[in-house]
Short mmCIF file of C-alpha atoms and ligand atoms in Angstrom, two decimals:
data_model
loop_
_atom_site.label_atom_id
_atom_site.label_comp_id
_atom_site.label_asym_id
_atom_site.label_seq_id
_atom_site.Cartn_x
_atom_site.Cartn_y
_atom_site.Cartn_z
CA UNK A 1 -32.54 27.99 -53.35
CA UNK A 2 -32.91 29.85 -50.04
CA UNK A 3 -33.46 33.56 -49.93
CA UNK A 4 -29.68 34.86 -49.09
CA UNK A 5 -28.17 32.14 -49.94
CA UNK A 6 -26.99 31.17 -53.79
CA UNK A 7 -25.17 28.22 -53.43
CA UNK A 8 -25.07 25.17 -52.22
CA UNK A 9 -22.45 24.88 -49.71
CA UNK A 10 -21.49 21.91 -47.57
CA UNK A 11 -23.35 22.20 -43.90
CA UNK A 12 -22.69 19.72 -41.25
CA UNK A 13 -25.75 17.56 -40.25
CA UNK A 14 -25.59 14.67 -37.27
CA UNK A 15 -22.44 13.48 -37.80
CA UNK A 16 -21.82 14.21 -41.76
CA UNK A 17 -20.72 17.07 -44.02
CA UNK A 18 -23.01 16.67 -46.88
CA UNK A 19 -24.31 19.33 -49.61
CA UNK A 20 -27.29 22.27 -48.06
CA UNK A 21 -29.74 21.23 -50.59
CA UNK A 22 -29.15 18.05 -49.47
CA UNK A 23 -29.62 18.66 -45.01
CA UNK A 24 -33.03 17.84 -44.41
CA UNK A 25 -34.51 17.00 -40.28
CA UNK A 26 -37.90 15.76 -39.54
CA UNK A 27 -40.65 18.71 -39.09
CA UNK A 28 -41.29 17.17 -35.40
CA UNK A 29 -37.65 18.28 -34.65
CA UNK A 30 -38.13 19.85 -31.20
CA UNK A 31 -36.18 22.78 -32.14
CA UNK A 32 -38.74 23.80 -34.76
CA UNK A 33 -41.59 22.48 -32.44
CA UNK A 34 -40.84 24.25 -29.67
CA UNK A 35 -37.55 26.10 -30.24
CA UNK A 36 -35.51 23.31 -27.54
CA UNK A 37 -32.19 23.88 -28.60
CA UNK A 38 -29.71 26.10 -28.38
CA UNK A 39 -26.91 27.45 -30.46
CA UNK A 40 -23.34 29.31 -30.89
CA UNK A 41 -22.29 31.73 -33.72
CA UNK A 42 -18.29 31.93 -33.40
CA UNK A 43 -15.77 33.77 -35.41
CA UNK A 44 -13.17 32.56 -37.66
CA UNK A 45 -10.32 34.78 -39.51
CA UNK A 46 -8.32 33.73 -42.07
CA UNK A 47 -9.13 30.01 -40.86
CA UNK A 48 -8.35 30.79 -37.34
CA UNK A 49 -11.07 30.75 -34.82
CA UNK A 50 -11.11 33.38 -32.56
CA UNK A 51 -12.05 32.66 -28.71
CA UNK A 52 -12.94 28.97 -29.44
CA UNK A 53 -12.05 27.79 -25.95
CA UNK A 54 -14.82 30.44 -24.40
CA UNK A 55 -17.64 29.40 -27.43
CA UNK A 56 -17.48 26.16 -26.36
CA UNK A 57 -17.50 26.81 -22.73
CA UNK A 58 -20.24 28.74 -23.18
CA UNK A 59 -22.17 26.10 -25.67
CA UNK A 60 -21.92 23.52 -22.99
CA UNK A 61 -23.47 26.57 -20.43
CA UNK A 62 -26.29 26.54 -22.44
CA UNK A 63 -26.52 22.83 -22.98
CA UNK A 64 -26.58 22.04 -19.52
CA UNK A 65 -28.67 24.80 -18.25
CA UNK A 66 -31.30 23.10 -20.82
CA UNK A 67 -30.31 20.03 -19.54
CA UNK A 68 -29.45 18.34 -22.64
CA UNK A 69 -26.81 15.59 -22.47
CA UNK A 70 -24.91 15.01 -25.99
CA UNK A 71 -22.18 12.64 -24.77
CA UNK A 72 -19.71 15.40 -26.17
CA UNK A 73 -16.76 16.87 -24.78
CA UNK A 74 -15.26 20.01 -24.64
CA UNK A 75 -12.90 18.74 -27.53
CA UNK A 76 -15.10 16.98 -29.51
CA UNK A 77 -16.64 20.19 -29.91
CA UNK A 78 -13.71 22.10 -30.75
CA UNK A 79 -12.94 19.40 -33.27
CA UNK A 80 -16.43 19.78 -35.35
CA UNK A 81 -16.24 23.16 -35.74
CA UNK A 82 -12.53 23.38 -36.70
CA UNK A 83 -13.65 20.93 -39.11
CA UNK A 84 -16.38 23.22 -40.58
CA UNK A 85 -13.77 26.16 -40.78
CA UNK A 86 -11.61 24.46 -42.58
CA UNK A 87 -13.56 23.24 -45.01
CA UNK A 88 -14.47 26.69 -45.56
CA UNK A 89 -12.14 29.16 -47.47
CA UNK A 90 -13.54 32.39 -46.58
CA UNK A 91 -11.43 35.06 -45.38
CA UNK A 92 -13.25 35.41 -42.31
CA UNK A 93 -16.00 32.50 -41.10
CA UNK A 94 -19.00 32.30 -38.60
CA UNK A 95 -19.69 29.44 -37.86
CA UNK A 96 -23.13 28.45 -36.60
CA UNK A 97 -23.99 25.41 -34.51
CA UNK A 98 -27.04 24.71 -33.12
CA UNK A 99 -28.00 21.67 -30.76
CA UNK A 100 -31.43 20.50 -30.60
CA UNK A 101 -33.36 17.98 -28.14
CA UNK A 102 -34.04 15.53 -31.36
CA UNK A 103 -36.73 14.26 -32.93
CA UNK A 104 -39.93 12.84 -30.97
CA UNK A 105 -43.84 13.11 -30.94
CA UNK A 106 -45.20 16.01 -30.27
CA UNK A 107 -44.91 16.14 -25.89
CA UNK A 108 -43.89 19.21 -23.62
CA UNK A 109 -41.94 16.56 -21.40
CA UNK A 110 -38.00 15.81 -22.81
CA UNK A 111 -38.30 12.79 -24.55
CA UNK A 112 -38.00 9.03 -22.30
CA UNK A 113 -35.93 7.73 -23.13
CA UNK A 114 -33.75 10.16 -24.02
CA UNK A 115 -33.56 10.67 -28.19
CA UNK A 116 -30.28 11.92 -30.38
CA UNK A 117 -29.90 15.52 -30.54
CA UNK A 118 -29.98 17.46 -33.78
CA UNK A 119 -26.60 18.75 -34.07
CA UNK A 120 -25.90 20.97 -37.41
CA UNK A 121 -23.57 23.27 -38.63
CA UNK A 122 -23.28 25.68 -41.32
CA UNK A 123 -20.07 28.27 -42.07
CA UNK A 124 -21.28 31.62 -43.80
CA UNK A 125 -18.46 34.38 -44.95
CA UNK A 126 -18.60 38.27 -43.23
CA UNK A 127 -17.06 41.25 -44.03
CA UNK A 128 -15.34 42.79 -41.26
CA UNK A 129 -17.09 45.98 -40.48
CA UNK A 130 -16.61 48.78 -43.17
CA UNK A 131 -15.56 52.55 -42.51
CA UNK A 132 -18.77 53.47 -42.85
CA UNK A 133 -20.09 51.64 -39.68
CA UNK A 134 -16.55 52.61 -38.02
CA UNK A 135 -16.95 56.08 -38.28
CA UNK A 136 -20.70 56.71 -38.72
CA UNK A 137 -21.60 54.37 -36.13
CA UNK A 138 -25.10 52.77 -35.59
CA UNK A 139 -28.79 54.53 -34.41
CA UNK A 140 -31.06 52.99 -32.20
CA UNK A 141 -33.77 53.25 -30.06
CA UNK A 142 -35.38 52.38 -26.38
CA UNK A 143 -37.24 50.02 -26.51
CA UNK A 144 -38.66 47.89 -22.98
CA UNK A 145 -37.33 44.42 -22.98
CA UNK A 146 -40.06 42.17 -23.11
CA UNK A 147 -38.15 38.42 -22.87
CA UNK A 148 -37.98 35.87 -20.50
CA UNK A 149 -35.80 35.37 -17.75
CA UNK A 150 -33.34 33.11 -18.97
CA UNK A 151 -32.09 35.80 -21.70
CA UNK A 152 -28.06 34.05 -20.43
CA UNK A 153 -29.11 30.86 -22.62
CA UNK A 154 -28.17 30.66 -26.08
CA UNK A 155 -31.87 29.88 -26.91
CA UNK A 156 -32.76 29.12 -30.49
CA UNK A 157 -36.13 30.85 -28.67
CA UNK A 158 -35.47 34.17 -30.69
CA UNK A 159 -39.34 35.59 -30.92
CA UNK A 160 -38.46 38.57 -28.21
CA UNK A 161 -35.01 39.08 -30.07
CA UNK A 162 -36.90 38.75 -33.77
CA UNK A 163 -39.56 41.48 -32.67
CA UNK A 164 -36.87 43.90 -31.30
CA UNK A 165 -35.12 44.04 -34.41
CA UNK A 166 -37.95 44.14 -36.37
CA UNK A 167 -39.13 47.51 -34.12
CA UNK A 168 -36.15 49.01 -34.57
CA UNK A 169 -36.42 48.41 -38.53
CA UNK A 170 -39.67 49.82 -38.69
CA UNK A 171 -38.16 53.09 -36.82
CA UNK A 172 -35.70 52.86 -39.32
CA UNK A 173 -32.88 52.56 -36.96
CA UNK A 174 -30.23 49.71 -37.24
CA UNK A 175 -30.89 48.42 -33.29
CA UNK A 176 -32.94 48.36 -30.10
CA UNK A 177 -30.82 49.05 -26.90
CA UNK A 178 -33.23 47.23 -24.57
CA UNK A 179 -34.73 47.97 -20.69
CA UNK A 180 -35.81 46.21 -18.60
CA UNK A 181 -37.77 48.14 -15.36
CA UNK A 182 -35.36 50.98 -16.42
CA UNK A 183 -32.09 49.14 -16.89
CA UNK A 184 -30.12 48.10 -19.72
CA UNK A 185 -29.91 45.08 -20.52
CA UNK A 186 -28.79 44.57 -24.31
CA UNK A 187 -29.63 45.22 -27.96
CA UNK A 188 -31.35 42.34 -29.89
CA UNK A 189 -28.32 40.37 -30.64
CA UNK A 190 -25.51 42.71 -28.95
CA UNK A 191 -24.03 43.49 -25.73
CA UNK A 192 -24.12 47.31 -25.11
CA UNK A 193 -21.64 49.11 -23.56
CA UNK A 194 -21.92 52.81 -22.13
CA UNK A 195 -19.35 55.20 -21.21
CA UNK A 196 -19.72 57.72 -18.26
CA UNK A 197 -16.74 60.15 -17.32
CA UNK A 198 -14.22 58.21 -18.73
CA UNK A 199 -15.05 55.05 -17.36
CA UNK A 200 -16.73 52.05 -19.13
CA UNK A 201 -19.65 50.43 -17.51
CA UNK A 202 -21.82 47.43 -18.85
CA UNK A 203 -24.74 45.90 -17.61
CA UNK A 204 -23.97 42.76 -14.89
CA UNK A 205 -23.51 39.07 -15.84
CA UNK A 206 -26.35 37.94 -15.04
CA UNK A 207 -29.78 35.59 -16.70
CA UNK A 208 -30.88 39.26 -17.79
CA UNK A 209 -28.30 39.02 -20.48
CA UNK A 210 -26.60 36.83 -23.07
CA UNK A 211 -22.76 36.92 -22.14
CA UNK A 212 -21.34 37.65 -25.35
CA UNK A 213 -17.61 36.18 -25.96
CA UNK A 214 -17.48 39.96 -26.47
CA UNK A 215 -17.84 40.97 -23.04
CA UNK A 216 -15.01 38.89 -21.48
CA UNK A 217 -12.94 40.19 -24.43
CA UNK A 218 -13.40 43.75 -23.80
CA UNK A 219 -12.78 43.96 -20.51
CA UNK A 220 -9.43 42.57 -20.98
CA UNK A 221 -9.13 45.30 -23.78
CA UNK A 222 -9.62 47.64 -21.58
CA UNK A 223 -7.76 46.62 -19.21
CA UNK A 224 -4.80 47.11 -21.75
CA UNK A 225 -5.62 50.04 -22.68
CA UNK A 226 -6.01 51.46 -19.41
CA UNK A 227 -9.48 52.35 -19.66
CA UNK A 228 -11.14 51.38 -15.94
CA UNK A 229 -14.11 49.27 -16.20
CA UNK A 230 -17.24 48.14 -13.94
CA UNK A 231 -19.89 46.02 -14.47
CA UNK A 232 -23.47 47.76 -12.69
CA UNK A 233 -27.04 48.53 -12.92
CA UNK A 234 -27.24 51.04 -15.64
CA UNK A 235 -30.19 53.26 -15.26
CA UNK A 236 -32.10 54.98 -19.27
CA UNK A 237 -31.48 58.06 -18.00
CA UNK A 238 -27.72 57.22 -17.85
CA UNK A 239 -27.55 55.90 -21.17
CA UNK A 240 -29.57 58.89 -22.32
CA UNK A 241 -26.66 60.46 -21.16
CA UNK A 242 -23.70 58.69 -21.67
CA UNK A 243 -20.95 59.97 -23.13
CA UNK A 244 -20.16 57.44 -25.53
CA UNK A 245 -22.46 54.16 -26.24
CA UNK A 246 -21.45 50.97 -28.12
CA UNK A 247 -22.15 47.96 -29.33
CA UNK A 248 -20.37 44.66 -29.51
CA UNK A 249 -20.90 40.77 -31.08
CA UNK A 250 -19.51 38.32 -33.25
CA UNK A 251 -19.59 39.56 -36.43
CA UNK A 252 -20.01 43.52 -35.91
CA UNK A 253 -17.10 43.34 -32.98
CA UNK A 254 -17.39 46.82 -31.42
CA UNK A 255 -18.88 49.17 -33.42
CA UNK A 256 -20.32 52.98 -32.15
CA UNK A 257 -23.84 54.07 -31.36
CA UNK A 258 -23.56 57.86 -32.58
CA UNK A 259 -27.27 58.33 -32.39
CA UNK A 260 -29.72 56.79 -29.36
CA UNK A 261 -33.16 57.90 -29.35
CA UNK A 262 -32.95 60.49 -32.18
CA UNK A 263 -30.46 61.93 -30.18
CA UNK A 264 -26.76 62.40 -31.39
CA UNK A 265 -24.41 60.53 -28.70
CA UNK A 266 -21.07 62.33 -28.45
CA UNK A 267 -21.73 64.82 -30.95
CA UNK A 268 -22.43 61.40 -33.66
CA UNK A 269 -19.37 60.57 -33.77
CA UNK A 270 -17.17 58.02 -32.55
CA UNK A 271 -15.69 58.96 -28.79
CA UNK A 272 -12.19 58.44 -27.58
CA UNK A 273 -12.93 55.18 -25.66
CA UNK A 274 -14.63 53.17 -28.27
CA UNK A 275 -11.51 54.59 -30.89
CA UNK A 276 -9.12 53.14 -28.29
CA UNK A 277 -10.39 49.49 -28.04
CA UNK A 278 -11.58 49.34 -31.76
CA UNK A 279 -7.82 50.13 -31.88
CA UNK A 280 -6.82 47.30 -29.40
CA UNK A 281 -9.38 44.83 -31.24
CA UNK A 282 -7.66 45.23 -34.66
CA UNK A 283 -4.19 44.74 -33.39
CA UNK A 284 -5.47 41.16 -31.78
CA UNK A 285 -7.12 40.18 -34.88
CA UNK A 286 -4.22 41.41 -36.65
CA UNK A 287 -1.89 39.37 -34.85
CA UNK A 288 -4.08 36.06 -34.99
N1 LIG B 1 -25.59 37.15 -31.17
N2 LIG B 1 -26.61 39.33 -26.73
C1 LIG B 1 -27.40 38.66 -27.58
C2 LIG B 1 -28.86 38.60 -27.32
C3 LIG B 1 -26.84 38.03 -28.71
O1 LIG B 1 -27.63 37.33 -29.54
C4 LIG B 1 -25.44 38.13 -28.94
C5 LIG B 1 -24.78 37.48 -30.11
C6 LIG B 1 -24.66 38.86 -28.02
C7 LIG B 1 -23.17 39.03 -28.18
O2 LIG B 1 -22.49 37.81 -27.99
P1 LIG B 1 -21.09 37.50 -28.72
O3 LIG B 1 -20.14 38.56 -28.33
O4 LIG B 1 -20.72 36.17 -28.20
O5 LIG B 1 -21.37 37.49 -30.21
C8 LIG B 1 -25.28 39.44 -26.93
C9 LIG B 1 -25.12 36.32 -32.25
C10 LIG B 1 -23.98 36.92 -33.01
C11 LIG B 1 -26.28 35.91 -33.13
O6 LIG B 1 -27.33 35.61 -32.56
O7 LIG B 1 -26.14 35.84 -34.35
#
């Protein structure tokens, strides 16, 4: 059995659904030889994928900015991974794909001819965040962002993302909020958000970042909620003193940072702002 996992669900592996114990690639896989792939994590409640049309957009981002070709379309995507939620019956899914460059010898240079990627699949329940995280919120620290330049891929290249997590563990904090030459970027696998006199700023879309699904998503929330929004440079010493900081992805949505830097943030609790579009984010899921 694998640590975390007790059972032996059915995972999706290059073209078949077929038992976990039972999903097995070569060891010269480029994704385990040099991390070439890339990968998606996206939502599901109650059988209902949330955002699918902007996962797969940004999948096929990713693929192409890695220049891998799989021959599949934007609809043969969102066809797999239906098929994975609904072979699931959790109450709420993640699905996670990842897309590797296949199997060849051991050779920086893509394979030549071209070989067939590694495509697999596997759908894992998640709880919904709990009151606790709601109200208490999350602590992190600074930390100086250390990854490469293409931080907008959905790299299966996680080593900078690994370490940050792992340094905020050891500080015994739940997250990093990343800098790089004195800018935000993002936590180790979470878009940040800061708020400043009422208004909601996050860092710009650019290869500094991943674009979370998030991101897109919360702007239009706060757009509804009439919240005014801007995406900028965002300078430490403004998130030292933000009024409100949070924290957004798949499967923690948007959840408070009451504590930054040992710090409380908004007296550690959860501001106005973030209470308004954790509002606005239930009623969508609610509605789904
Ligand atoms: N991580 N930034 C990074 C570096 C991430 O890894 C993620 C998501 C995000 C938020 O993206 P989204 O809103 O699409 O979840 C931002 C996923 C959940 C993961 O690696 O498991």
């Amino acid at each position: 059995m694998i640590q975390g996992i007790n059972d032996d669900r059915e995972v999706y592996l290059n073209g078949e659904f077929l038992p976990l114990s039972q999903a097995k690639i070569s060891v010269l896989d480029r994704g385990f030889i040099f991390g070439d792939g890339i990968y998606e994590v996206v939502p599901a409640y109650k059988g209902k994928p949330f955002r699918l049309d902007e996962h797969v957009a940004r999948l096929m981002r990713s693929l192409s900015k890695i220049k891998l070709e799989t021959g599949k379309t934007a609809e043969d995507w969102k066809a797999l991974m239906k098929a994975m939620i609904d072979r699931s019956d959790y109450e709420n899914t993640f699905v996670y794909l990842q897309v590797t460059r296949g199997v060849a010898k051991r050779d920086h240079a893509f394979p030549r001819p071209a070989v067939a990627p590694t495509i697999f699949m596997i759908a894992s329940p998640f709880d919904r965040p709990s009151e606790h995280y709601r109200e208490d919120g999350l602590r992190t620290v600074s930390m100086e962002d250390v990854r490469w330049l293409h931080c907008d891929i959905k790299s299966v290249s996680l080593l900078g993302n690994v370490l940050a997590k792992e340094y905020a563990l050891e500080r015994e904090v739940d997250d990093v909020i990343q800098f790089r030459d004195g800018y935000l970027s993002e936590a180790s696998s979470a878009n940040i958000w800061v708020v400043k006199g009422g208004k909601l700023l996050a860092p710009v879309r650019d290869n500094l970042i991943l674009e979370g699904i998030r991101y897109g998503f919360i702007e239009e929330l706060a757009k509804k909620v009439g919240v005014p929004f801007e995406a900028r440079k965002i300078s430490k010493e403004e998130v030292a003193q933000a009024d409100e900081i949070m924290f957004t992805s798949a499967t923690k949505e948007i959840l408070p940072i009451t504590e930054h830097d040992g710090k409380a943030v908004n007296g550690g609790k959860p501001g106005p702002v973030y209470r308004q579009l954790r509002q606005a984010y239930d009623e969508v899921i609610e509605q789904l």
